[in-house]
Tab-separated table of C-alpha atoms in Angstrom:
chain	number	residue	atom	x	y	z
A	1	UNK	CA	-35.445	11.992	-29.596
A	2	UNK	CA	-33.176	15.029	-29.541
A	3	UNK	CA	-30.941	15.454	-32.568
A	4	UNK	CA	-28.246	16.850	-30.270
A	5	UNK	CA	-26.005	14.360	-28.567
A	6	UNK	CA	-25.265	14.954	-24.956
A	7	UNK	CA	-21.626	15.656	-24.264
A	8	UNK	CA	-20.109	12.969	-22.108
A	9	UNK	CA	-18.706	14.528	-18.948
A	10	UNK	CA	-15.048	13.677	-18.595
A	11	UNK	CA	-12.489	15.047	-16.178
A	12	UNK	CA	-9.281	16.456	-17.615
A	13	UNK	CA	-5.922	15.005	-16.467
A	14	UNK	CA	-5.184	17.989	-14.146
A	15	UNK	CA	-8.668	17.637	-12.596
A	16	UNK	CA	-8.135	13.912	-11.973
A	17	UNK	CA	-4.768	14.641	-10.335
A	18	UNK	CA	-6.266	17.368	-8.143
A	19	UNK	CA	-9.169	15.205	-6.966
A	20	UNK	CA	-6.839	12.249	-6.401
A	21	UNK	CA	-4.545	14.266	-4.150
A	22	UNK	CA	-7.522	15.723	-2.263
A	23	UNK	CA	-8.914	12.223	-1.710
A	24	UNK	CA	-5.579	10.954	-0.354
A	25	UNK	CA	-5.198	13.968	1.934
A	26	UNK	CA	-8.643	13.623	3.533
A	27	UNK	CA	-8.346	9.842	3.931
A	28	UNK	CA	-4.931	10.354	5.533
A	29	UNK	CA	-6.299	13.093	7.803
A	30	UNK	CA	-9.109	10.803	8.997
A	31	UNK	CA	-6.612	8.034	9.779
A	32	UNK	CA	-4.212	10.360	11.618
A	33	UNK	CA	-7.169	11.805	13.548
A	34	UNK	CA	-8.001	8.398	15.030
A	35	UNK	CA	-6.933	7.857	18.676
A	36	UNK	CA	-4.895	4.815	17.560
A	37	UNK	CA	-2.586	7.162	15.614
A	38	UNK	CA	-1.553	9.108	18.726
A	39	UNK	CA	1.148	7.893	21.101
A	40	UNK	CA	-0.577	9.336	24.175
A	41	UNK	CA	-4.189	9.564	25.276
A	42	UNK	CA	-6.715	11.397	23.135
A	43	UNK	CA	-6.185	12.329	19.519
A	44	UNK	CA	-4.719	15.055	17.351
A	45	UNK	CA	-6.959	18.064	16.676
A	46	UNK	CA	-8.456	17.509	13.207
A	47	UNK	CA	-6.771	20.629	11.768
A	48	UNK	CA	-3.374	19.257	12.886
A	49	UNK	CA	-4.182	15.837	11.414
A	50	UNK	CA	-5.176	17.544	8.143
A	51	UNK	CA	-1.965	19.581	8.209
A	52	UNK	CA	0.177	16.474	8.723
A	53	UNK	CA	-1.686	14.508	6.024
A	54	UNK	CA	-1.266	17.372	3.546
A	55	UNK	CA	2.406	17.769	4.420
A	56	UNK	CA	3.004	14.017	3.930
A	57	UNK	CA	0.963	13.628	0.725
A	58	UNK	CA	2.565	16.738	-0.775
A	59	UNK	CA	5.976	15.439	0.455
A	60	UNK	CA	6.646	18.731	2.212
A	61	UNK	CA	7.829	17.698	5.668
A	62	UNK	CA	6.490	20.642	7.684
A	63	UNK	CA	5.185	19.270	10.973
A	64	UNK	CA	2.892	20.544	13.717
A	65	UNK	CA	4.140	17.862	16.111
A	66	UNK	CA	7.220	15.891	17.055
A	67	UNK	CA	6.551	12.918	14.763
A	68	UNK	CA	8.528	10.332	16.719
A	69	UNK	CA	7.145	11.384	20.119
A	70	UNK	CA	3.499	12.159	19.334
A	71	UNK	CA	2.543	9.504	16.755
A	72	UNK	CA	2.063	5.830	17.516
A	73	UNK	CA	3.573	3.146	15.275
A	74	UNK	CA	0.238	3.029	13.411
A	75	UNK	CA	0.323	6.803	12.911
A	76	UNK	CA	3.931	6.682	11.701
A	77	UNK	CA	3.078	3.957	9.167
A	78	UNK	CA	0.097	5.986	7.894
A	79	UNK	CA	2.354	9.031	7.568
A	80	UNK	CA	5.107	7.238	5.644
A	81	UNK	CA	2.585	5.518	3.343
A	82	UNK	CA	1.182	8.945	2.487
A	83	UNK	CA	4.730	10.101	1.746
A	84	UNK	CA	5.326	7.094	-0.510
A	85	UNK	CA	2.063	7.490	-2.419
A	86	UNK	CA	2.432	11.267	-2.629
A	87	UNK	CA	6.057	11.041	-3.741
A	88	UNK	CA	5.472	8.535	-6.522
A	89	UNK	CA	2.056	9.990	-7.377
A	90	UNK	CA	-1.332	8.382	-6.855
A	91	UNK	CA	-1.662	7.646	-10.595
A	92	UNK	CA	1.625	5.734	-10.515
A	93	UNK	CA	0.308	3.641	-7.627
A	94	UNK	CA	-3.032	3.137	-9.409
A	95	UNK	CA	-1.166	1.972	-12.507
A	96	UNK	CA	0.806	-0.486	-10.376
A	97	UNK	CA	-2.454	-2.022	-9.122
A	98	UNK	CA	-3.812	-2.154	-12.679
A	99	UNK	CA	-0.638	-3.857	-13.941
A	100	UNK	CA	-0.751	-6.404	-11.108
A	101	UNK	CA	-4.403	-7.164	-11.972
A	102	UNK	CA	-3.405	-7.347	-15.681
A	103	UNK	CA	-5.914	-4.621	-16.565
A	104	UNK	CA	-5.394	-2.630	-19.762
A	105	UNK	CA	-4.374	1.028	-19.275
A	106	UNK	CA	-6.828	3.217	-21.213
A	107	UNK	CA	-5.795	6.215	-23.339
A	108	UNK	CA	-7.432	8.600	-20.838
A	109	UNK	CA	-5.358	7.046	-18.052
A	110	UNK	CA	-2.233	7.423	-20.187
A	111	UNK	CA	-3.014	11.126	-20.607
A	112	UNK	CA	-3.285	11.479	-16.831
A	113	UNK	CA	-0.003	9.604	-16.372
A	114	UNK	CA	1.624	11.874	-18.939
A	115	UNK	CA	0.512	14.891	-16.880
A	116	UNK	CA	1.594	13.313	-13.592
A	117	UNK	CA	5.028	12.253	-14.875
A	118	UNK	CA	5.698	15.492	-16.801
A	119	UNK	CA	6.253	13.328	-19.870
A	120	UNK	CA	6.251	14.794	-23.383
A	121	UNK	CA	3.776	12.288	-24.844
A	122	UNK	CA	1.669	9.247	-23.985
A	123	UNK	CA	4.075	7.022	-25.890
A	124	UNK	CA	6.110	4.912	-23.496
A	125	UNK	CA	4.513	6.440	-20.398
A	126	UNK	CA	3.371	3.075	-18.963
A	127	UNK	CA	6.859	1.688	-19.551
A	128	UNK	CA	8.234	4.719	-17.684
A	129	UNK	CA	5.878	4.051	-14.759
A	130	UNK	CA	7.178	0.478	-14.516
A	131	UNK	CA	10.731	1.824	-14.401
A	132	UNK	CA	9.767	4.417	-11.779
A	133	UNK	CA	8.367	1.757	-9.471
A	134	UNK	CA	11.380	-0.531	-9.878
A	135	UNK	CA	13.908	2.296	-9.412
A	136	UNK	CA	12.108	3.645	-6.346
A	137	UNK	CA	11.900	0.200	-4.744
A	138	UNK	CA	15.592	-0.587	-5.258
A	139	UNK	CA	16.839	2.855	-4.181
A	140	UNK	CA	14.658	2.943	-1.064
A	141	UNK	CA	15.613	-0.645	-0.175
A	142	UNK	CA	19.329	0.103	-0.562
A	143	UNK	CA	18.958	3.288	1.499
A	144	UNK	CA	17.021	1.461	4.216
A	145	UNK	CA	19.656	-1.282	4.538
A	146	UNK	CA	22.565	1.184	4.587
A	147	UNK	CA	20.946	3.385	7.236
A	148	UNK	CA	19.785	0.374	9.302
A	149	UNK	CA	23.349	-0.968	9.282
A	150	UNK	CA	24.643	2.304	10.753
A	151	UNK	CA	21.885	2.618	13.344
A	152	UNK	CA	22.166	-1.034	14.443
A	153	UNK	CA	25.243	0.063	16.442
A	154	UNK	CA	23.137	2.353	18.657
A	155	UNK	CA	19.689	0.690	18.848
A	156	UNK	CA	18.113	-2.803	18.654
A	157	UNK	CA	18.234	-4.346	15.173
A	158	UNK	CA	14.443	-4.336	14.791
A	159	UNK	CA	14.239	-0.624	15.611
A	160	UNK	CA	17.232	0.073	13.349
A	161	UNK	CA	15.472	-1.633	10.415
A	162	UNK	CA	12.253	0.271	11.102
A	163	UNK	CA	14.143	3.569	11.322
A	164	UNK	CA	16.053	2.665	8.158
A	165	UNK	CA	12.893	1.998	6.129
A	166	UNK	CA	11.055	5.077	7.443
A	167	UNK	CA	13.911	7.513	6.865
A	168	UNK	CA	14.922	6.031	3.509
A	169	UNK	CA	11.394	6.569	2.150
A	170	UNK	CA	11.154	9.992	3.778
A	171	UNK	CA	14.527	11.245	2.502
A	172	UNK	CA	14.267	9.734	-1.015
A	173	UNK	CA	10.826	11.273	-1.513
A	174	UNK	CA	12.207	14.616	-0.294
A	175	UNK	CA	9.762	14.720	2.644
A	176	UNK	CA	12.140	15.183	5.591
A	177	UNK	CA	10.041	13.600	8.371
A	178	UNK	CA	12.093	11.903	11.109
A	179	UNK	CA	11.520	9.743	14.189
A	180	UNK	CA	14.481	10.827	16.329
A	181	UNK	CA	12.156	12.731	18.647
A	182	UNK	CA	11.223	9.316	20.066
A	183	UNK	CA	14.783	8.837	21.361
A	184	UNK	CA	15.760	10.470	24.691
A	185	UNK	CA	17.845	13.658	24.511
A	186	UNK	CA	18.056	13.483	20.729
A	187	UNK	CA	17.572	16.564	18.500
A	188	UNK	CA	15.275	16.397	15.483
A	189	UNK	CA	16.306	15.526	11.920
A	190	UNK	CA	19.967	14.467	11.437
A	191	UNK	CA	21.571	17.105	13.684
A	192	UNK	CA	23.054	14.330	15.860
A	193	UNK	CA	24.978	13.051	12.805
A	194	UNK	CA	26.384	16.413	11.700
A	195	UNK	CA	29.961	15.019	11.507
A	196	UNK	CA	29.086	11.450	10.534
A	197	UNK	CA	30.343	10.957	6.931
A	198	UNK	CA	28.390	7.710	6.477
A	199	UNK	CA	24.937	9.120	7.337
A	200	UNK	CA	25.653	12.367	5.486
A	201	UNK	CA	26.740	10.670	2.249
A	202	UNK	CA	23.889	8.116	2.231
A	203	UNK	CA	21.365	10.893	2.916
A	204	UNK	CA	22.787	13.126	0.170
A	205	UNK	CA	22.670	10.289	-2.360
A	206	UNK	CA	19.031	9.565	-1.490
A	207	UNK	CA	18.104	13.263	-1.753
A	208	UNK	CA	19.915	13.686	-5.096
A	209	UNK	CA	18.384	10.533	-6.616
A	210	UNK	CA	14.934	11.592	-5.428
A	211	UNK	CA	15.413	15.160	-6.668
A	212	UNK	CA	16.772	14.652	-10.210
A	213	UNK	CA	13.663	12.773	-11.327
A	214	UNK	CA	13.017	9.311	-12.720
A	215	UNK	CA	13.454	10.383	-16.343
A	216	UNK	CA	17.067	11.344	-15.593
A	217	UNK	CA	17.666	8.156	-13.575
A	218	UNK	CA	16.359	6.105	-16.514
A	219	UNK	CA	18.665	8.025	-18.861
A	220	UNK	CA	21.682	7.406	-16.632
A	221	UNK	CA	20.974	3.670	-16.392
A	222	UNK	CA	20.698	3.294	-20.167
A	223	UNK	CA	23.748	5.505	-20.849
A	224	UNK	CA	26.234	2.578	-21.034
A	225	UNK	CA	24.241	1.183	-23.988
A	226	UNK	CA	23.128	4.424	-25.683
A	227	UNK	CA	26.228	6.520	-24.939
A	228	UNK	CA	24.049	9.643	-24.927
A	229	UNK	CA	21.817	11.690	-22.641
A	230	UNK	CA	18.707	13.662	-23.515
A	231	UNK	CA	18.798	17.459	-23.361
A	232	UNK	CA	16.542	17.320	-20.293
A	233	UNK	CA	19.004	15.082	-18.418
A	234	UNK	CA	21.999	17.226	-19.396
A	235	UNK	CA	20.301	20.384	-18.150
A	236	UNK	CA	19.100	18.803	-14.891
A	237	UNK	CA	22.450	17.177	-14.047
A	238	UNK	CA	24.525	20.238	-14.935
A	239	UNK	CA	22.256	22.713	-13.124
A	240	UNK	CA	21.877	20.467	-10.061
A	241	UNK	CA	25.650	19.977	-9.745
A	242	UNK	CA	26.274	23.717	-10.135
A	243	UNK	CA	23.653	24.575	-7.495
A	244	UNK	CA	25.115	22.052	-5.034
A	245	UNK	CA	28.618	23.508	-5.448
A	246	UNK	CA	27.441	27.132	-5.271
A	247	UNK	CA	25.218	26.372	-2.281
A	248	UNK	CA	28.034	24.630	-0.407
A	249	UNK	CA	30.406	27.549	-0.974
A	250	UNK	CA	27.823	30.178	0.046
A	251	UNK	CA	26.875	28.329	3.255
A	252	UNK	CA	30.556	27.797	4.124
A	253	UNK	CA	31.343	31.488	3.590
A	254	UNK	CA	28.398	32.869	5.584
A	255	UNK	CA	28.414	30.303	8.410
A	256	UNK	CA	32.133	29.596	8.785
A	257	UNK	CA	32.505	31.803	11.881
A	258	UNK	CA	29.011	31.229	13.298
A	259	UNK	CA	29.521	29.620	16.727
A	260	UNK	CA	26.015	28.072	16.607
A	261	UNK	CA	26.470	26.269	13.276
A	262	UNK	CA	29.801	25.599	11.479
A	263	UNK	CA	32.448	27.185	13.687
A	264	UNK	CA	32.704	24.364	16.312
A	265	UNK	CA	32.931	21.610	13.659
A	266	UNK	CA	36.037	19.956	12.224
A	267	UNK	CA	37.088	20.876	8.650
A	268	UNK	CA	35.447	17.696	7.289
A	269	UNK	CA	32.341	18.362	9.387
A	270	UNK	CA	32.093	21.891	8.018
A	271	UNK	CA	32.224	20.711	4.396
A	272	UNK	CA	29.855	17.777	4.962
A	273	UNK	CA	27.212	19.828	6.767
A	274	UNK	CA	27.415	22.706	4.266
A	275	UNK	CA	27.102	20.272	1.363
A	276	UNK	CA	24.162	18.376	2.897
A	277	UNK	CA	22.389	21.653	3.616
A	278	UNK	CA	23.010	22.771	0.034
A	279	UNK	CA	21.656	19.484	-1.360
A	280	UNK	CA	18.700	19.422	1.021
A	281	UNK	CA	17.655	23.066	0.826
A	282	UNK	CA	16.098	22.796	-2.649
A	283	UNK	CA	13.411	20.363	-1.490
A	284	UNK	CA	14.345	17.651	1.001
A	285	UNK	CA	13.863	19.326	4.389
A	286	UNK	CA	16.650	17.291	6.038
A	287	UNK	CA	19.185	19.206	8.104
A	288	UNK	CA	22.263	18.586	10.209
A	289	UNK	CA	22.488	22.251	11.257
A	290	UNK	CA	19.975	24.309	13.233
A	291	UNK	CA	18.386	26.476	10.510
A	292	UNK	CA	17.050	28.990	13.025
A	293	UNK	CA	20.618	29.628	14.308
A	294	UNK	CA	21.941	30.498	10.857
A	295	UNK	CA	22.675	34.074	9.844
A	296	UNK	CA	19.893	35.910	8.025
A	297	UNK	CA	21.969	36.049	4.826
A	298	UNK	CA	22.172	32.228	4.818
A	299	UNK	CA	18.460	31.876	5.590
A	300	UNK	CA	17.576	34.186	2.705
A	301	UNK	CA	19.901	32.225	0.400
A	302	UNK	CA	18.053	29.027	1.398
A	303	UNK	CA	14.780	30.773	0.481
A	304	UNK	CA	16.188	31.289	-3.035
A	305	UNK	CA	17.322	27.649	-3.246
A	306	UNK	CA	13.897	26.423	-2.100
A	307	UNK	CA	12.242	28.614	-4.732
A	308	UNK	CA	14.393	27.034	-7.479
A	309	UNK	CA	13.594	23.529	-6.255
A	310	UNK	CA	14.306	20.109	-7.753
A	311	UNK	CA	13.835	18.603	-11.225
A	312	UNK	CA	10.560	17.942	-13.086
A	313	UNK	CA	9.247	14.394	-12.711
A	314	UNK	CA	10.646	14.127	-9.185
A	315	UNK	CA	9.016	14.370	-5.779
A	316	UNK	CA	10.694	17.752	-5.248
A	317	UNK	CA	8.985	21.116	-5.550
A	318	UNK	CA	9.884	24.698	-6.434
A	319	UNK	CA	9.763	26.219	-9.897
A	320	UNK	CA	12.155	23.396	-10.972
A	321	UNK	CA	15.782	23.661	-12.087
A	322	UNK	CA	14.829	23.446	-15.776
A	323	UNK	CA	12.602	26.517	-15.417
A	324	UNK	CA	15.440	28.343	-13.670
A	325	UNK	CA	17.899	27.409	-16.443
A	326	UNK	CA	15.501	28.639	-19.154
A	327	UNK	CA	15.093	31.951	-17.314
A	328	UNK	CA	18.884	32.299	-17.062
A	329	UNK	CA	19.151	31.367	-20.737
A	330	UNK	CA	16.641	34.077	-21.664
A	331	UNK	CA	18.624	36.624	-19.632
A	332	UNK	CA	21.919	35.683	-21.293
A	333	UNK	CA	20.335	35.637	-24.757
A	334	UNK	CA	18.931	39.138	-24.223
A	335	UNK	CA	22.254	40.495	-22.892
A	336	UNK	CA	24.117	39.008	-25.867
A	337	UNK	CA	21.567	40.291	-28.365
A	338	UNK	CA	20.490	36.774	-29.406
A	339	UNK	CA	16.933	35.922	-30.459
A	340	UNK	CA	16.962	32.291	-29.299
A	341	UNK	CA	17.913	30.330	-26.180
A	342	UNK	CA	20.420	27.595	-27.004
A	343	UNK	CA	21.372	24.895	-24.488
A	344	UNK	CA	23.854	22.162	-25.390
A	345	UNK	CA	23.498	23.114	-29.076
A	346	UNK	CA	19.728	22.722	-28.947
A	347	UNK	CA	17.262	25.582	-29.482
A	348	UNK	CA	14.507	25.954	-26.869
A	349	UNK	CA	11.046	26.460	-28.367
A	350	UNK	CA	9.098	29.626	-27.551
A	351	UNK	CA	6.218	27.728	-25.917
A	352	UNK	CA	8.684	26.266	-23.358
A	353	UNK	CA	10.060	29.741	-22.665
A	354	UNK	CA	6.557	31.202	-22.181
A	355	UNK	CA	5.634	28.312	-19.876
A	356	UNK	CA	8.801	28.816	-17.785
A	357	UNK	CA	8.184	32.571	-17.461
A	358	UNK	CA	4.501	32.015	-16.594
A	359	UNK	CA	5.254	29.374	-13.968
A	360	UNK	CA	8.061	31.388	-12.345
A	361	UNK	CA	6.058	34.621	-12.299
A	362	UNK	CA	2.924	32.945	-10.917
A	363	UNK	CA	5.007	31.274	-8.204
A	364	UNK	CA	6.729	34.543	-7.311
A	365	UNK	CA	3.422	36.456	-7.107
A	366	UNK	CA	1.829	33.696	-5.003
A	367	UNK	CA	4.737	33.678	-2.526
A	368	UNK	CA	4.773	37.490	-2.249
A	369	UNK	CA	1.005	37.740	-1.682
A	370	UNK	CA	1.024	34.843	0.802
A	371	UNK	CA	3.874	36.437	2.765
A	372	UNK	CA	2.001	39.751	2.913
A	373	UNK	CA	-1.182	38.051	4.144
A	374	UNK	CA	0.522	35.928	6.825
A	375	UNK	CA	2.550	38.951	7.978
A	376	UNK	CA	-0.729	40.459	9.183
A	377	UNK	CA	-2.043	37.313	10.918
A	378	UNK	CA	1.071	35.686	12.396
A	379	UNK	CA	3.356	37.071	15.119
A	380	UNK	CA	6.701	36.315	13.534
A	381	UNK	CA	9.515	38.108	11.711
A	382	UNK	CA	9.084	38.935	8.022
A	383	UNK	CA	11.997	36.684	7.008
A	384	UNK	CA	10.565	33.843	9.107
A	385	UNK	CA	7.189	34.137	7.365
A	386	UNK	CA	8.820	34.389	3.907
A	387	UNK	CA	10.896	31.319	4.776
A	388	UNK	CA	7.821	29.357	5.918
A	389	UNK	CA	5.717	30.376	2.902
A	390	UNK	CA	8.458	29.474	0.411
A	391	UNK	CA	9.104	26.185	2.201
A	392	UNK	CA	5.404	25.263	2.076
A	393	UNK	CA	4.914	26.264	-1.560
A	394	UNK	CA	8.189	24.646	-2.701
A	395	UNK	CA	7.391	21.535	-0.569
A	396	UNK	CA	10.852	21.907	0.992
A	397	UNK	CA	9.854	21.217	4.599
A	398	UNK	CA	12.297	23.577	6.320
A	399	UNK	CA	11.173	25.926	9.069
A	400	UNK	CA	12.537	28.607	11.367
A	401	UNK	CA	10.077	27.518	14.058
A	402	UNK	CA	6.889	29.165	12.802
A	403	UNK	CA	4.994	25.942	12.021
A	404	UNK	CA	4.147	25.045	15.611
A	405	UNK	CA	3.109	28.671	16.357
A	406	UNK	CA	0.661	29.136	13.475
A	407	UNK	CA	-2.843	30.422	14.160
A	408	UNK	CA	-5.834	28.419	12.870
A	409	UNK	CA	-5.967	30.700	9.834
A	410	UNK	CA	-2.228	30.262	9.329
A	411	UNK	CA	-2.530	26.470	9.414
A	412	UNK	CA	-5.294	26.438	6.788
A	413	UNK	CA	-3.354	28.910	4.643
A	414	UNK	CA	-0.161	26.807	4.741
A	415	UNK	CA	-2.202	23.664	3.959
A	416	UNK	CA	-3.531	25.340	0.802
A	417	UNK	CA	-0.025	26.530	-0.117
A	418	UNK	CA	1.426	23.011	0.209
A	419	UNK	CA	-1.364	21.628	-1.971
A	420	UNK	CA	-0.953	24.312	-4.658
A	421	UNK	CA	2.823	23.891	-4.570
A	422	UNK	CA	2.645	20.124	-5.077
A	423	UNK	CA	0.276	20.390	-8.046
A	424	UNK	CA	1.762	23.585	-9.456
A	425	UNK	CA	-0.205	26.804	-10.031
A	426	UNK	CA	-0.426	26.226	-13.798
A	427	UNK	CA	-1.904	22.726	-13.408
A	428	UNK	CA	-4.320	24.031	-10.782
A	429	UNK	CA	-5.372	26.846	-13.116
A	430	UNK	CA	-6.079	24.293	-15.865
A	431	UNK	CA	-8.142	22.337	-13.326
A	432	UNK	CA	-10.367	25.292	-12.425
A	433	UNK	CA	-10.785	26.790	-15.905
A	434	UNK	CA	-12.468	25.322	-18.984
A	435	UNK	CA	-10.468	24.327	-22.063
A	436	UNK	CA	-9.820	27.541	-24.002
A	437	UNK	CA	-11.231	27.799	-27.487
A	438	UNK	CA	-8.840	28.447	-30.341
A	439	UNK	CA	-9.057	32.013	-31.672
A	440	UNK	CA	-10.183	32.387	-35.295
A	441	UNK	CA	-8.254	35.611	-35.845
A	442	UNK	CA	-5.142	37.502	-34.732
A	443	UNK	CA	-4.888	41.115	-33.620
A	444	UNK	CA	-2.428	43.435	-35.350
A	445	UNK	CA	1.011	43.619	-33.718
A	446	UNK	CA	1.771	46.510	-31.369
A	447	UNK	CA	4.982	47.764	-29.803
A	448	UNK	CA	5.691	48.733	-26.192
A	449	UNK	CA	8.878	50.415	-25.000
A	450	UNK	CA	10.791	48.204	-22.560
A	451	UNK	CA	13.418	49.410	-20.082
């Protein structure tokens, strides 16, 4: 018998997450590829089915087809289930099944949940998952009923309820898929409701609640008892509110005289549509204005907003608002000659700063390289390709019309971008590389001139 014990092969949490998402995507693609998923005769080409499954599982919202017109009811249900599972995370859904079956959650599973939920430790992570499921159910149910009530005035009650459930799940999970293509002479997304305060406000609330993350929602619900918020919640809420206000003002300024977007609308319609576009642009993919008709300055601003993204622990993408705030904090600290980043009287540790810089820089490099590559393979403007690439990577779901014109290579490339964007380049790097060994020594310090 060998004196050496064989190492037990065990997947790391990032590897489990990666394989889980891949499994969901390919199962979803197979289901959407079936003839029963198509509204007409025949079936979707497999590459289009794979694209749609990836877009739904990664809660992106980019679409090769008119969802309402080209998918059957079965296909629509498959799509929205992928959105729900992808938005909450497959490990969250697996934990739900385990809790229902009264099975004990192992420590390894808690580690994976910690990774999936962006939680600081394994302590309380199962309790957080329970809260996530309850919050999501109540918010989506409330959204579905509110939207169904509005749409019951223009369609049969059964269809209104179905539309309410589908769009509530889609909007809350920041996916942006819609079924209005099934209605005659109706534009896609929420363009028909550009001046409808009810639909706009309900949609914005769903997007905001889905984008701030469940950790913040939990904090807000316990605030009446605790009378305090964590630093994470303070940063997310403050940064999100500031970005919504800034985004609304910028869109109003640039589009105010644009005859194809804001100019024909009433004063209330202008503010509502600018605000919804500001809220939606960081991840949701819902729009009441035609993005392709906007001025290039506005489109480029939306690219920046998509890059920033939503909050950690949410279904939104991008580099995350917390990363953006840390980068701004580092800039201000350097300008002021300070050695530390301080937010709300709390010092940010150096490992968090390094992680924020690494994540932002990796994301920036990936978007730049992807834009350069697709600029040589796709017949579209540079801004349009940059917009599409950023939207795919940040899982924002907005498009200037390039999605339906992609070549086969372009489709595969965007599929990979959506997948990498949902997992995050750092998590994917941990998946593909072995655990680094701790160094036993340190090199002497050197100095490099900066600036």
